[in-house]
Amino acid sequence: MTIIDGAGTGAGAGRGPAAGPAAGPARELVVTGLEKAYGRNQVLRGVDLTARFGTVHALLGENGAGKSTLIKILGGVTRQDAGTVSLGGRKLPPGGVTAAQRAGVRVVFQELSSIANLSVAENLLYRAEPHRAGVVAGRRLQRRAAELLARFGMDRLDPGRRVADLDLAERQLLEVVKALAAEPRVLVLDEATSALSSADSSWVLDQGRQAAARGCAVLLITHRLGEVRDVADRLTVLRSGTTVLVGRPDEFDDDTMITEMLGRRVERLFPPRTPPGEDVVVAVRGGRVGERLGPLDLEVRAGEIAGLGGLQGQGQREVLRALAGATRWTGGEVTVRGREHHPATPAEAIRAGITYVPEDRQREGLLLTRSVLVNSSLSSLFSLVRRGLLDRRREAQRSRAVAGDTGLPEGRLHAPVSMLSGGNQQKVVLARALYREPTVLLLHDCTRGVDVGTKADIFALVAGLAAKGTGVVFYSSDLSELAHFCDRVYVMAEGRVRGRLDAAGGELSEESILRLALTHRADDTGEEAPAP
Amino acid sequence: MTGVLAALRGSRTTLGAALFALVLFVVGTVHTAGFASGDNIRQLLVFASFVGFAALGQTLVVLGGGLDLSVPWLISFGGIQLAVLCAGGMNQVLAVVVCVVVGLLVGLVNGIGVTVFGVAPIVMTLGVGGLVQAYLLAVGLLKATGNDVPTIASGVANGALGPIPVVAVVWLVVALVVAVVLARTRFGRSVYATGENDVVAVLSGIDTGRVRMITYAVSGAASAFAGVIISGYIGKAYLEIGQPFLFASIAALVIGGASILGGRGTYFGTVVGAIALTLLNSLLPLFNLDPASLSIAYGLVILVGVRVTTTRGTGRGWGRRARRAEESEAG
């Protein structure tokens, strides 16, 4: 199965350490025998990878396989214990972000690294600001930034806007432009598309291809196999810190890749569903949030998984947050199980049985230094109070049970959640939402940046909950999940529901969601159709 | 008791602070005869409890992600107002209660400013501190020689239950209560959650505004009470009695292993920190340094102490916690 890359050394005539970077005949990024341990935790056990300049190379693996550590070493953020990284035949000195950047490595990290209080332009040209006598020339800065954005076809980002005011997707796009602007020799995209709508994703992938065409080695990290097939020339699969599969995407089918990633087979990603009941648990009629959302009609039945579809940023987030009590409805009628429900705070929503899994687990979901136990019980503390004190035995029992339900590894109840992999962290957020069986579960992109195995676990868990009568509102940036997991999808555009697609009626598919989302965008100025 | 044990288990840094205190104590004992005498230890306990009360509210506020710079002025207020009320013939117990309640209300003003009006804690509490000082000056409560302290305050400050000073006993009881509240109540959890990540806390159904307000109110009350006993010990109440305790209240909790950014630490840690700080305060003058060198030594020892007791967060520190922090980056 494992195909060891022999082609990498093919063009090796006249290789020498004295050769300049451009003239270097070994036109590739070579990683050999990389090892790294954090304490007793051996994360990398001899990773090999060869990515030629001018190609897109996909790097696959489940959460915890070592991808993030590998690219941290590439980016100079972390220093390896053993092994080498060389670029065009030249060894990269280990450790040191500046050295890595000088050698031409640019990493778009999953954790976004823009400075929130600076503008888009200031971030783009950070430490390269045009200046006059030491004073930043504001207008020139704006112009240069606008030029950069235009060059990469991202003119919808306004150079004058503060990064803090951008949404997650826009920040991600900014990160990509920032990396592209440096004209890197090695560009690493670490799950750069996971927060993006399909239009934005295809922009990123397209830019990756173009960078490769300009002679860059693009390392693409993604959980979406479709993307790998679309743009990658070669791929490397990591599992438990070693390279387990190398080759061209067309040599393997999806099953093979997934099996290699997990070391086991995933029978099915989407679980079988029981049909939803008739009782309506949530009904929104003419709901409004501020200027941008509504009027909006929405209904979720007991046991139903109702999807919110459409392009990114069409009001799905606002709907979820208003239902969760994180923002207030400014108009309309909202009922939960027939009773009027206008929560002023998340606390009220939680007491009414509505729990919310927010978009960004690191910033909105978890107390990172705290244990699984503390994190999972956090929103249910009121139910654990006995005579003024927390009943810690009951807490431990319930936390252990709910951690078991979500499939968290046993014996990690007291581990700080920062020590868990991304997938397990997501399960902790879910555990909190399930602590007391919710009437309504609101899921905001809960599968973002999560490996296939964990995804299957999460879907099975949510389906099981729905089978017991919980109404689920599910938003995902991944169309296939909406199409295959939901009973019904409300397609949103510009803050309104533009259509309803029922799985039972056979109307629900990725294509029908996209068509509905796009036809209602056609009149809009921001041309969002997938880039050619 | 469980609270204390949990605190011990949960915080290795507190152990570091205890070790630091022990080293200081041993150095004192070796250097000066009588350092380990009962009288001196009693004295140290009294001083430490002053710091402990001043740092009580500060610890809660900092755990909740804030900072209270009005502590020293509220201490002065507690002492002076009590003296004035008693001089006016008010029942002494009632006067103490009034002072503490007013301290609580002033703390509440801090809390409202920070949570409702969104003023930065440093600005809000500094401003309120200034207002308290202005009140003491403008209303003409101050006597040039310092105000005389009523007997209740000096009684509490100097009294003893058997061999142990009353203040230390009160402090111990309060410390146990605070430890239990922090470790075992919903409010305690809410304080930690609010301090570590406000957004997460809110989305989890915690009323972070109320939590913060309570921490500031407790801080106001604790500071006013500290003022009562400190003035009682000194025997006079004047404007400057609170001044040393701004630095002390923050240093004690940092030495005790709390994060100044909120969310991490225990009051037990602060207690140990207060003891370490007090030991240092009484130890350094024994070395016959000139005032300048004394200040330098004081600052240096505290810096070293803090560096030794708090290794978390840098990822380069030593100890298991630091390694864990690095492990978390993996994957």
PDB file of C-alpha atoms in Angstrom, chain A residues 85-187:
ATOM      1  CA  VAL A  85      13.843  19.978   6.855  1.00  0.00           C
ATOM      2  CA  SER A  86      15.468  21.154   3.677  1.00  0.00           C
ATOM      3  CA  LEU A  87      14.306  23.572   1.064  1.00  0.00           C
ATOM      4  CA  GLY A  88      15.712  23.404  -2.436  1.00  0.00           C
ATOM      5  CA  GLY A  89      18.628  21.362  -1.127  1.00  0.00           C
ATOM      6  CA  ARG A  90      19.379  23.672   1.781  1.00  0.00           C
ATOM      7  CA  LYS A  91      18.829  22.659   5.343  1.00  0.00           C
ATOM      8  CA  LEU A  92      16.535  24.877   7.318  1.00  0.00           C
ATOM      9  CA  PRO A  93      17.966  25.789  10.711  1.00  0.00           C
ATOM     10  CA  PRO A  94      15.611  24.330  13.330  1.00  0.00           C
ATOM     11  CA  GLY A  95      13.463  26.676  15.389  1.00  0.00           C
ATOM     12  CA  GLY A  96      12.951  30.334  14.605  1.00  0.00           C
ATOM     13  CA  VAL A  97      10.019  31.835  12.819  1.00  0.00           C
ATOM     14  CA  THR A  98      12.111  34.548  11.244  1.00  0.00           C
ATOM     15  CA  ALA A  99      14.564  32.043   9.770  1.00  0.00           C
ATOM     16  CA  ALA A 100      11.721  29.992   8.336  1.00  0.00           C
ATOM     17  CA  GLN A 101      10.096  33.064   6.851  1.00  0.00           C
ATOM     18  CA  ARG A 102      13.370  34.255   5.397  1.00  0.00           C
ATOM     19  CA  ALA A 103      13.762  30.869   3.746  1.00  0.00           C
ATOM     20  CA  GLY A 104      10.356  31.426   2.166  1.00  0.00           C
ATOM     21  CA  VAL A 105       8.032  29.357   4.347  1.00  0.00           C
ATOM     22  CA  ARG A 106       4.647  30.862   5.096  1.00  0.00           C
ATOM     23  CA  VAL A 107       2.096  29.055   7.199  1.00  0.00           C
ATOM     24  CA  VAL A 108      -1.570  29.936   7.402  1.00  0.00           C
ATOM     25  CA  PHE A 109      -2.291  28.553  10.836  1.00  0.00           C
ATOM     26  CA  GLN A 110      -5.596  27.202  12.006  1.00  0.00           C
ATOM     27  CA  GLU A 111      -5.414  29.547  14.948  1.00  0.00           C
ATOM     28  CA  LEU A 112      -5.707  32.893  13.274  1.00  0.00           C
ATOM     29  CA  SER A 113      -2.884  35.274  13.936  1.00  0.00           C
ATOM     30  CA  SER A 114      -4.027  38.687  12.769  1.00  0.00           C
ATOM     31  CA  ILE A 115      -3.949  41.589  15.187  1.00  0.00           C
ATOM     32  CA  ALA A 116      -7.560  42.324  16.011  1.00  0.00           C
ATOM     33  CA  ASN A 117      -7.216  46.016  16.718  1.00  0.00           C
ATOM     34  CA  LEU A 118      -5.412  46.857  13.505  1.00  0.00           C
ATOM     35  CA  SER A 119      -7.056  47.306  10.156  1.00  0.00           C
ATOM     36  CA  VAL A 120      -6.956  44.829   7.311  1.00  0.00           C
ATOM     37  CA  ALA A 121      -4.366  47.006   5.562  1.00  0.00           C
ATOM     38  CA  GLU A 122      -2.167  47.294   8.637  1.00  0.00           C
ATOM     39  CA  ASN A 123      -2.241  43.557   9.102  1.00  0.00           C
ATOM     40  CA  LEU A 124      -1.487  42.845   5.469  1.00  0.00           C
ATOM     41  CA  LEU A 125       1.544  45.095   5.426  1.00  0.00           C
ATOM     42  CA  TYR A 126       2.579  44.453   8.997  1.00  0.00           C
ATOM     43  CA  ARG A 127       6.240  45.390   9.431  1.00  0.00           C
ATOM     44  CA  ALA A 128       6.355  46.372   5.771  1.00  0.00           C
ATOM     45  CA  GLU A 129       4.344  49.559   6.075  1.00  0.00           C
ATOM     46  CA  PRO A 130       5.146  52.276   3.576  1.00  0.00           C
ATOM     47  CA  HIS A 131       6.452  55.207   5.554  1.00  0.00           C
ATOM     48  CA  ARG A 132       7.791  58.682   5.254  1.00  0.00           C
ATOM     49  CA  ALA A 133      10.529  59.592   7.701  1.00  0.00           C
ATOM     50  CA  GLY A 134       9.476  56.778  10.003  1.00  0.00           C
ATOM     51  CA  VAL A 135       5.820  57.719  10.029  1.00  0.00           C
ATOM     52  CA  VAL A 136       3.429  55.289   8.402  1.00  0.00           C
ATOM     53  CA  ALA A 137       1.945  56.803   5.270  1.00  0.00           C
ATOM     54  CA  GLY A 138      -1.720  56.022   5.772  1.00  0.00           C
ATOM     55  CA  ARG A 139      -3.069  56.609   2.322  1.00  0.00           C
ATOM     56  CA  ARG A 140      -0.276  54.724   0.630  1.00  0.00           C
ATOM     57  CA  LEU A 141      -0.791  51.880   3.078  1.00  0.00           C
ATOM     58  CA  GLN A 142      -4.456  51.679   2.113  1.00  0.00           C
ATOM     59  CA  ARG A 143      -3.632  51.800  -1.571  1.00  0.00           C
ATOM     60  CA  ARG A 144      -0.969  49.132  -1.370  1.00  0.00           C
ATOM     61  CA  ALA A 145      -3.274  46.877   0.620  1.00  0.00           C
ATOM     62  CA  ALA A 146      -6.091  47.396  -1.871  1.00  0.00           C
ATOM     63  CA  GLU A 147      -3.709  46.493  -4.688  1.00  0.00           C
ATOM     64  CA  LEU A 148      -2.682  43.320  -2.914  1.00  0.00           C
ATOM     65  CA  LEU A 149      -6.264  42.306  -2.275  1.00  0.00           C
ATOM     66  CA  ALA A 150      -7.173  42.990  -5.887  1.00  0.00           C
ATOM     67  CA  ARG A 151      -4.197  41.024  -7.150  1.00  0.00           C
ATOM     68  CA  PHE A 152      -5.423  37.935  -5.378  1.00  0.00           C
ATOM     69  CA  GLY A 153      -9.050  38.540  -6.256  1.00  0.00           C
ATOM     70  CA  MET A 154     -10.160  39.293  -2.722  1.00  0.00           C
ATOM     71  CA  ASP A 155     -11.430  42.853  -3.176  1.00  0.00           C
ATOM     72  CA  ARG A 156     -14.432  42.256  -0.975  1.00  0.00           C
ATOM     73  CA  LEU A 157     -12.193  42.721   2.065  1.00  0.00           C
ATOM     74  CA  ASP A 158     -12.136  46.419   2.838  1.00  0.00           C
ATOM     75  CA  PRO A 159      -8.558  47.453   3.706  1.00  0.00           C
ATOM     76  CA  GLY A 160      -9.829  50.046   6.170  1.00  0.00           C
ATOM     77  CA  ARG A 161     -11.871  47.685   8.302  1.00  0.00           C
ATOM     78  CA  ARG A 162     -10.703  46.626  11.711  1.00  0.00           C
ATOM     79  CA  VAL A 163      -9.898  42.936  11.907  1.00  0.00           C
ATOM     80  CA  ALA A 164     -11.950  42.666  15.084  1.00  0.00           C
ATOM     81  CA  ASP A 165     -15.024  43.500  13.022  1.00  0.00           C
ATOM     82  CA  LEU A 166     -14.443  40.723  10.507  1.00  0.00           C
ATOM     83  CA  ASP A 167     -16.139  37.373  10.877  1.00  0.00           C
ATOM     84  CA  LEU A 168     -14.217  34.149  11.174  1.00  0.00           C
ATOM     85  CA  ALA A 169     -14.312  33.446   7.446  1.00  0.00           C
ATOM     86  CA  GLU A 170     -13.094  36.911   6.508  1.00  0.00           C
ATOM     87  CA  ARG A 171     -10.220  36.664   8.957  1.00  0.00           C
ATOM     88  CA  GLN A 172      -9.263  33.358   7.451  1.00  0.00           C
ATOM     89  CA  LEU A 173      -9.274  34.887   3.986  1.00  0.00           C
ATOM     90  CA  LEU A 174      -7.119  37.732   5.243  1.00  0.00           C
ATOM     91  CA  GLU A 175      -4.604  35.233   6.607  1.00  0.00           C
ATOM     92  CA  VAL A 176      -4.398  33.581   3.218  1.00  0.00           C
ATOM     93  CA  VAL A 177      -3.852  36.881   1.406  1.00  0.00           C
ATOM     94  CA  LYS A 178      -1.196  37.804   3.940  1.00  0.00           C
ATOM     95  CA  ALA A 179       0.673  34.578   3.232  1.00  0.00           C
ATOM     96  CA  LEU A 180       0.269  34.904  -0.544  1.00  0.00           C
ATOM     97  CA  ALA A 181       1.558  38.462  -0.461  1.00  0.00           C
ATOM     98  CA  ALA A 182       4.879  37.244   0.856  1.00  0.00           C
ATOM     99  CA  GLU A 183       5.357  35.235  -2.367  1.00  0.00           C
ATOM    100  CA  PRO A 184       6.440  32.173  -0.443  1.00  0.00           C
ATOM    101  CA  ARG A 185       8.388  29.219  -1.768  1.00  0.00           C
ATOM    102  CA  VAL A 186       6.494  26.963   0.582  1.00  0.00           C
ATOM    103  CA  LEU A 187       2.903  27.823   1.426  1.00  0.00           C
TER     104      LEU A 187
END
